[in-house]
């Protein structure tokens, strides 16, 4: 079982915190800090496995982590999980983020923390692996985003309509259209752009 | 991927300006219009927080915003509620209090909009748990959402239930989840299956509800459903011997599924580095281990397939190695043929020499698991294990230490102790205590002679005296006391040790001993000086 999934940057600032085991909030924060200190001590060319810190349960639990540029992705797991399997799972999660955000970077995780949670929820649920097929995960996220967009939200729809119309390349519209005997006056559309 | 680059605002830029005016226009009362500050979008708040130069500044920004959020909650504004909660969840991640958002989660979950439910359920998962009375109040909403037939909403409800569902909630909602197990949509079904696993963990009696559908679920082709089903069956078997016996009859089917995966090759969407769905393969192998343990017939059924996987899996990438390790552990845990067991341990021995540190780590961990049951097989790899003591990686040397200590026996004790003593001198500080006590324990069990034993203890005391437990000293006293013929020898050794290095333990010990054997000591020191 996966106990927790933590993402923090090289300075220990949390970017994603998800616990699948009950901990009081103060302990949660301590675990994040403790995990960061344990992981930071590691050089880059040693193995990706660590004993868990004392707060999260000690030697019964392992911290399995990967370091990508400015971010550490840490999965805290118990002995029932395959260590090498979890390494691949972290990679699946990060590649899925990459597909959903188009060349994901730390800023995406900072400004869209909620979306990162929604994506994670399609990979891991209740501390167990739910789905590892990236195409399926991305398709689901896109369907959910479409559902949200269709509901509009307060500012989303009108603003998007405004910007969409702004971007339309309207061809030059003649003032009058002469079709033989008929003379149609074209109304002035400029008030809408 | 994940490189530094500039921020992209895109279409959001025009939204930022738009939302400000929108809020003001909502409240008709001109007095309130002046008092109400336009509510920040989540991105704006994050921007402000990042702009803070000090911790105190950050705290100020957040406290100010939380006051607005509280006011907004008090006013019961339904339109912005989802945005307010999103902001609250962000500051919660940074460590700030967010308990006043708990009831808002409930309101958002009860809303008909997906946008609201999405944030509301996330809030419930992050802020609520069994300790809060409020958690029960979402049971009804979950029940409604599960039965409405809107897949993304059902997905949210199941996700929340499997994360923070209490025993009471699980009992209430088990019938709903059961219905969803055999519904048409794989998306909902795979989530319902994992929710069932959670429910069984909370309320073991629910096993009787979720056991019957497993047989049918195992016939599904969808990998997500299969993965969940294997997890569910594993949970059921681990909890009940009756379930274990019941599921032994699906061993042939599991073997068939695994064989199909192994022989399919690089063709499916689920392949990782050319291995077909390694996650599913690993889960099946774990279940086979549980079913084959202590059961001849099941073990026999899976023997050929395990041999096939052990010999044919591509080990050039991590995914293949994950499958191979699981196969090895399964082979060793069931009643497998002797030849297969030898093959398995040799695979581990080979992995000890792999250049990838992660592989060496898992190999050491696996050998540690086998050292009790297959001691002689693991002994064959002792030289390589001892080599791993010299690893610079602390995780690896710790594992190597545990394994080395487990491999000490009466025939190799002298050689092993030499290696371990050498390790003690240079090992990382946090391993010193474990190493010292491990050496002393092994010495006690396997010491070939008393003199060797005394030497060993003395060496440990001088090398790592401060890391040694007090009873080590008492043991040494007893040992020397019981070996009259070695008194002179031991006192001489003690004196030398004291002359070299006055560490606490040696000093304390020497004082104690000399008071007991004052005459002997005076004579000896006279000899030496």
XYZ file of C-alpha atoms in Angstrom, chain A residues 3-4 8 12 14 16 19 22 28-29 31-32 38 49 53 68 75 77 83 93 124 134 145 161 179:
25
model
C 1.011 5.595 2.452
C 1.761 8.990 0.986
C 8.628 19.065 -3.197
C 11.749 21.645 0.473
C 5.808 21.302 -0.964
C 1.860 18.187 -3.827
C -1.712 11.054 2.367
C -4.585 9.022 8.588
C 1.638 15.553 8.172
C 3.683 18.736 8.010
C 6.521 14.166 7.778
C 6.909 16.423 4.751
C 16.150 12.531 4.385
C 15.367 3.786 -1.908
C 11.561 8.349 8.662
C 13.495 15.447 -11.896
C 6.263 7.698 -2.700
C 5.168 2.622 0.639
C 10.243 -1.231 -5.151
C 2.732 9.725 -13.184
C -3.495 6.036 -7.518
C -1.406 6.851 -19.896
C -12.059 19.207 -18.125
C -16.132 34.028 -26.015
C -27.456 41.406 -56.434
